[in-house]
Amino acid sequence: MRIVIAGGHGQIALRLERLLAARGDEVAGIIRKPQQDDELRQLGAEPVVLDLESASVEEVAERLEGADAAVFAAGAGPGSGVDRKETVDKAAAVLFADAAVRAGVRRFVIVSSMGADAAHQGDEVFDVYLRAKGEADAYVRGLDGLDWTILRPGQLTDDAGTGLVRLEAHTGRGPVPRDDVAAVLAELVDTPATAGLTLELISGSAPVSVAVKSVAGN
């Protein structure tokens, strides 16, 4: 498969690129800074320099041409303010989804957040983040041109992955290593039977492949 990942230098994306390249997929990571090229190449991924905050739908669609799947793993990051929650977590996700439709890339996986809700109230930065993520998710759900899956991880940690997770429509809150989020994403990309599902993810007791197959059967 050829898989294009938005937010290619993010902590989850870097792990995902390594996994996909290792299993033989062709991976491209969209990055903002040319100096991040080498790190992606070392993982076996093709760096694509493009700023999703300023690019047009046509420019992004051009980078998606010929892909089998697209993964939106970009984020403004915990140190960013309200404005970038809107321009990255919401607007860039909408742009990437529109570009996937234009390029004919049906398989689309978006990394959201537990608690994301377009109707979330509040003006603090985290409130705006959850609302922006929720609005992006709602937009993606409305696109008939995509076979989408929305993944909502719990509290992200840098602990070593265990390969054991809980993946369900509603899991309740809990932590999950970024390693395991990436492993689940790699399985989801390759499991089109999960299209149309919004899934929460925390650490648990099921091996990743078993957890993904279980939700794919529902």
Tab-separated table of C-alpha atoms in Angstrom:
chain	number	residue	atom	x	y	z
A	1	MET	CA	0.000	0.000	0.000
A	2	ARG	CA	0.961	3.644	-0.442
A	3	ILE	CA	-0.029	5.625	2.644
A	4	VAL	CA	0.254	9.397	3.068
A	5	ILE	CA	0.390	10.757	6.618
A	6	ALA	CA	-0.388	14.360	7.536
A	7	GLY	CA	1.671	15.594	10.468
A	8	GLY	CA	4.513	13.329	9.388
A	9	HIS	CA	6.945	14.520	12.065
A	10	GLY	CA	4.540	14.123	14.967
A	11	GLN	CA	5.280	11.665	17.753
A	12	ILE	CA	2.623	9.168	16.701
A	13	ALA	CA	3.301	9.641	12.982
A	14	LEU	CA	7.013	8.890	13.348
A	15	ARG	CA	6.185	5.606	15.080
A	16	LEU	CA	3.574	4.786	12.453
A	17	GLU	CA	5.965	5.508	9.588
A	18	ARG	CA	8.513	3.136	11.058
A	19	LEU	CA	5.917	0.358	11.408
A	20	LEU	CA	4.467	0.787	7.919
A	21	ALA	CA	7.859	0.971	6.219
A	22	ALA	CA	9.044	-2.112	8.125
A	23	ARG	CA	6.115	-4.159	6.854
A	24	GLY	CA	6.819	-3.101	3.275
A	25	ASP	CA	4.333	-0.304	2.675
A	26	GLU	CA	5.274	2.818	0.729
A	27	VAL	CA	4.949	5.701	3.189
A	28	ALA	CA	4.985	9.458	2.672
A	29	GLY	CA	4.912	11.923	5.565
A	30	ILE	CA	3.775	15.521	5.078
A	31	ILE	CA	6.013	17.882	7.062
A	32	ARG	CA	6.320	21.650	7.389
A	33	LYS	CA	10.083	21.957	7.831
A	34	PRO	CA	12.644	20.736	5.258
A	35	GLN	CA	15.126	20.032	8.062
A	36	GLN	CA	12.885	17.167	9.183
A	37	ASP	CA	13.590	15.294	5.909
A	38	ASP	CA	16.435	13.145	7.163
A	39	GLU	CA	14.575	11.804	10.170
A	40	LEU	CA	11.731	10.532	7.981
A	41	ARG	CA	14.120	9.024	5.454
A	42	GLN	CA	15.900	7.133	8.226
A	43	LEU	CA	12.557	5.547	9.117
A	44	GLY	CA	11.971	4.527	5.513
A	45	ALA	CA	9.403	7.243	4.749
A	46	GLU	CA	9.343	9.760	1.900
A	47	PRO	CA	9.278	13.350	3.219
A	48	VAL	CA	6.778	15.702	1.552
A	49	VAL	CA	7.277	19.355	2.509
A	50	LEU	CA	3.917	21.148	2.580
A	51	ASP	CA	2.305	23.507	5.086
A	52	LEU	CA	-1.289	22.397	5.634
A	53	GLU	CA	-2.110	25.779	7.203
A	54	SER	CA	-1.489	27.572	3.917
A	55	ALA	CA	-1.793	24.931	1.171
A	56	SER	CA	-4.755	24.697	-1.212
A	57	VAL	CA	-6.944	21.645	-1.654
A	58	GLU	CA	-5.409	21.180	-5.094
A	59	GLU	CA	-1.855	21.209	-3.707
A	60	VAL	CA	-2.681	18.618	-1.070
A	61	ALA	CA	-4.656	16.454	-3.514
A	62	GLU	CA	-1.624	16.401	-5.794
A	63	ARG	CA	0.443	14.872	-2.964
A	64	LEU	CA	-2.277	12.304	-2.365
A	65	GLU	CA	-2.557	11.118	-5.961
A	66	GLY	CA	-2.014	7.370	-6.220
A	67	ALA	CA	-2.283	6.717	-2.476
A	68	ASP	CA	-4.270	3.787	-1.118
A	69	ALA	CA	-4.899	5.432	2.246
A	70	ALA	CA	-4.511	8.751	4.047
A	71	VAL	CA	-3.921	9.251	7.772
A	72	PHE	CA	-4.448	12.598	9.501
A	73	ALA	CA	-2.100	12.624	12.495
A	74	ALA	CA	-1.301	16.341	12.594
A	75	GLY	CA	-1.838	18.487	15.660
A	76	ALA	CA	-1.005	21.955	16.837
A	77	GLY	CA	0.644	20.514	19.935
A	78	PRO	CA	0.188	21.176	23.659
A	79	GLY	CA	2.160	24.428	23.623
A	80	SER	CA	0.030	26.107	20.953
A	81	GLY	CA	-2.708	28.664	21.475
A	82	VAL	CA	-6.357	28.847	20.533
A	83	ASP	CA	-5.728	30.052	16.969
A	84	ARG	CA	-3.732	26.988	15.931
A	85	LYS	CA	-6.321	24.614	17.354
A	86	GLU	CA	-8.602	26.078	14.701
A	87	THR	CA	-6.047	26.188	11.861
A	88	VAL	CA	-4.435	22.775	12.455
A	89	ASP	CA	-6.693	20.521	14.511
A	90	LYS	CA	-9.800	21.600	12.614
A	91	ALA	CA	-9.031	23.399	9.336
A	92	ALA	CA	-6.061	21.242	8.298
A	93	ALA	CA	-8.075	18.083	8.979
A	94	VAL	CA	-10.938	19.405	6.840
A	95	LEU	CA	-8.482	20.361	4.087
A	96	PHE	CA	-6.813	16.937	4.140
A	97	ALA	CA	-10.183	15.179	3.980
A	98	ASP	CA	-11.346	17.330	1.063
A	99	ALA	CA	-8.056	16.667	-0.737
A	100	ALA	CA	-8.431	12.912	-0.208
A	101	VAL	CA	-11.880	13.037	-1.801
A	102	ARG	CA	-10.515	15.050	-4.725
A	103	ALA	CA	-7.620	12.617	-5.204
A	104	GLY	CA	-9.911	9.599	-5.011
A	105	VAL	CA	-8.310	8.210	-1.839
A	106	ARG	CA	-11.219	6.536	-0.083
A	107	ARG	CA	-9.491	4.987	2.951
A	108	PHE	CA	-9.106	7.762	5.523
A	109	VAL	CA	-8.084	7.424	9.178
A	110	ILE	CA	-8.097	10.440	11.477
A	111	VAL	CA	-6.433	10.647	14.896
A	112	SER	CA	-8.848	12.510	17.120
A	113	SER	CA	-9.018	12.765	20.905
A	114	MET	CA	-11.106	11.212	23.621
A	115	GLY	CA	-13.705	13.788	24.593
A	116	ALA	CA	-13.741	15.463	21.173
A	117	ASP	CA	-17.157	17.046	20.686
A	118	ALA	CA	-18.308	19.733	18.260
A	119	ALA	CA	-20.720	20.954	20.953
A	120	HIS	CA	-18.090	21.114	23.712
A	121	GLN	CA	-18.436	24.302	25.741
A	122	GLY	CA	-15.732	26.590	27.147
A	123	ASP	CA	-13.062	29.039	26.061
A	124	GLU	CA	-9.914	27.578	27.580
A	125	VAL	CA	-7.324	26.227	25.152
A	126	PHE	CA	-8.206	22.596	25.862
A	127	ASP	CA	-11.914	23.354	25.422
A	128	VAL	CA	-11.204	24.873	22.018
A	129	TYR	CA	-9.052	21.852	21.155
A	130	LEU	CA	-11.802	19.347	21.984
A	131	ARG	CA	-14.340	21.405	20.047
A	132	ALA	CA	-12.011	21.741	17.016
A	133	LYS	CA	-11.337	17.994	17.012
A	134	GLY	CA	-15.050	17.293	17.316
A	135	GLU	CA	-15.877	19.619	14.436
A	136	ALA	CA	-13.214	17.981	12.260
A	137	ASP	CA	-14.600	14.525	13.086
A	138	ALA	CA	-18.138	15.642	12.242
A	139	TYR	CA	-16.975	17.029	8.904
A	140	VAL	CA	-15.187	13.809	7.970
A	141	ARG	CA	-18.267	11.753	8.887
A	142	GLY	CA	-20.284	13.805	6.414
A	143	LEU	CA	-18.106	13.021	3.389
A	144	ASP	CA	-19.567	10.266	1.229
A	145	GLY	CA	-16.308	10.038	-0.714
A	146	LEU	CA	-14.385	8.600	2.245
A	147	ASP	CA	-14.275	5.234	3.977
A	148	TRP	CA	-13.313	6.872	7.254
A	149	THR	CA	-12.344	5.573	10.669
A	150	ILE	CA	-11.949	7.960	13.614
A	151	LEU	CA	-9.553	6.922	16.391
A	152	ARG	CA	-9.822	8.664	19.770
A	153	PRO	CA	-6.936	7.703	22.063
A	154	GLY	CA	-6.963	8.340	25.780
A	155	GLN	CA	-4.121	10.025	27.679
A	156	LEU	CA	-0.998	9.630	25.554
A	157	THR	CA	2.186	8.435	27.233
A	158	ASP	CA	5.758	7.744	26.116
A	159	ASP	CA	5.850	4.409	27.949
A	160	ALA	CA	6.985	1.456	25.879
A	161	GLY	CA	4.102	-0.126	24.033
A	162	THR	CA	2.717	-3.392	25.341
A	163	GLY	CA	0.760	-4.358	22.239
A	164	LEU	CA	-2.265	-4.863	24.509
A	165	VAL	CA	-5.185	-2.449	24.145
A	166	ARG	CA	-8.870	-1.845	24.650
A	167	LEU	CA	-10.507	-0.600	21.441
A	168	GLU	CA	-14.247	0.023	21.540
A	169	ALA	CA	-16.872	2.635	20.735
A	170	HIS	CA	-16.684	3.712	24.389
A	171	THR	CA	-13.842	2.605	26.644
A	172	GLY	CA	-13.887	5.152	29.441
A	173	ARG	CA	-10.822	7.238	30.135
A	174	GLY	CA	-7.346	5.839	30.562
A	175	PRO	CA	-3.745	6.086	29.345
A	176	VAL	CA	-2.263	4.537	26.221
A	177	PRO	CA	1.353	4.558	24.971
A	178	ARG	CA	1.961	6.310	21.661
A	179	ASP	CA	3.639	3.087	20.495
A	180	ASP	CA	0.323	1.272	20.821
A	181	VAL	CA	-1.631	4.069	19.132
A	182	ALA	CA	0.687	3.763	16.129
A	183	ALA	CA	0.294	-0.027	16.110
A	184	VAL	CA	-3.498	0.309	16.099
A	185	LEU	CA	-3.355	2.872	13.290
A	186	ALA	CA	-1.238	0.521	11.194
A	187	GLU	CA	-3.871	-2.201	11.619
A	188	LEU	CA	-6.791	0.162	10.970
A	189	VAL	CA	-5.321	1.425	7.713
A	190	ASP	CA	-5.217	-2.172	6.523
A	191	THR	CA	-8.716	-3.036	7.812
A	192	PRO	CA	-11.337	-1.317	5.650
A	193	ALA	CA	-14.073	-3.184	7.509
A	194	THR	CA	-13.631	-0.584	10.291
A	195	ALA	CA	-14.912	2.168	7.968
A	196	GLY	CA	-17.701	4.210	9.525
A	197	LEU	CA	-16.546	3.575	13.107
A	198	THR	CA	-15.515	6.061	15.782
A	199	LEU	CA	-13.324	4.180	18.258
A	200	GLU	CA	-11.841	4.993	21.634
A	201	LEU	CA	-8.481	3.492	22.590
A	202	ILE	CA	-6.782	2.880	25.916
A	203	SER	CA	-4.414	0.255	27.267
A	204	GLY	CA	-6.082	-3.085	27.863
A	205	SER	CA	-5.699	-6.828	27.547
A	206	ALA	CA	-6.347	-7.583	23.871
A	207	PRO	CA	-3.508	-7.851	21.334
A	208	VAL	CA	-3.758	-5.041	18.780
A	209	SER	CA	-4.626	-7.299	15.838
A	210	VAL	CA	-7.321	-9.080	17.873
A	211	ALA	CA	-8.802	-5.778	19.058
A	212	VAL	CA	-9.038	-4.398	15.520
A	213	LYS	CA	-10.533	-7.617	14.128
A	214	SER	CA	-13.091	-7.600	16.935
A	215	VAL	CA	-14.409	-4.112	16.155
A	216	ALA	CA	-14.267	-4.816	12.402
A	217	GLY	CA	-16.757	-7.633	12.962
A	218	ASN	CA	-19.287	-5.350	14.646
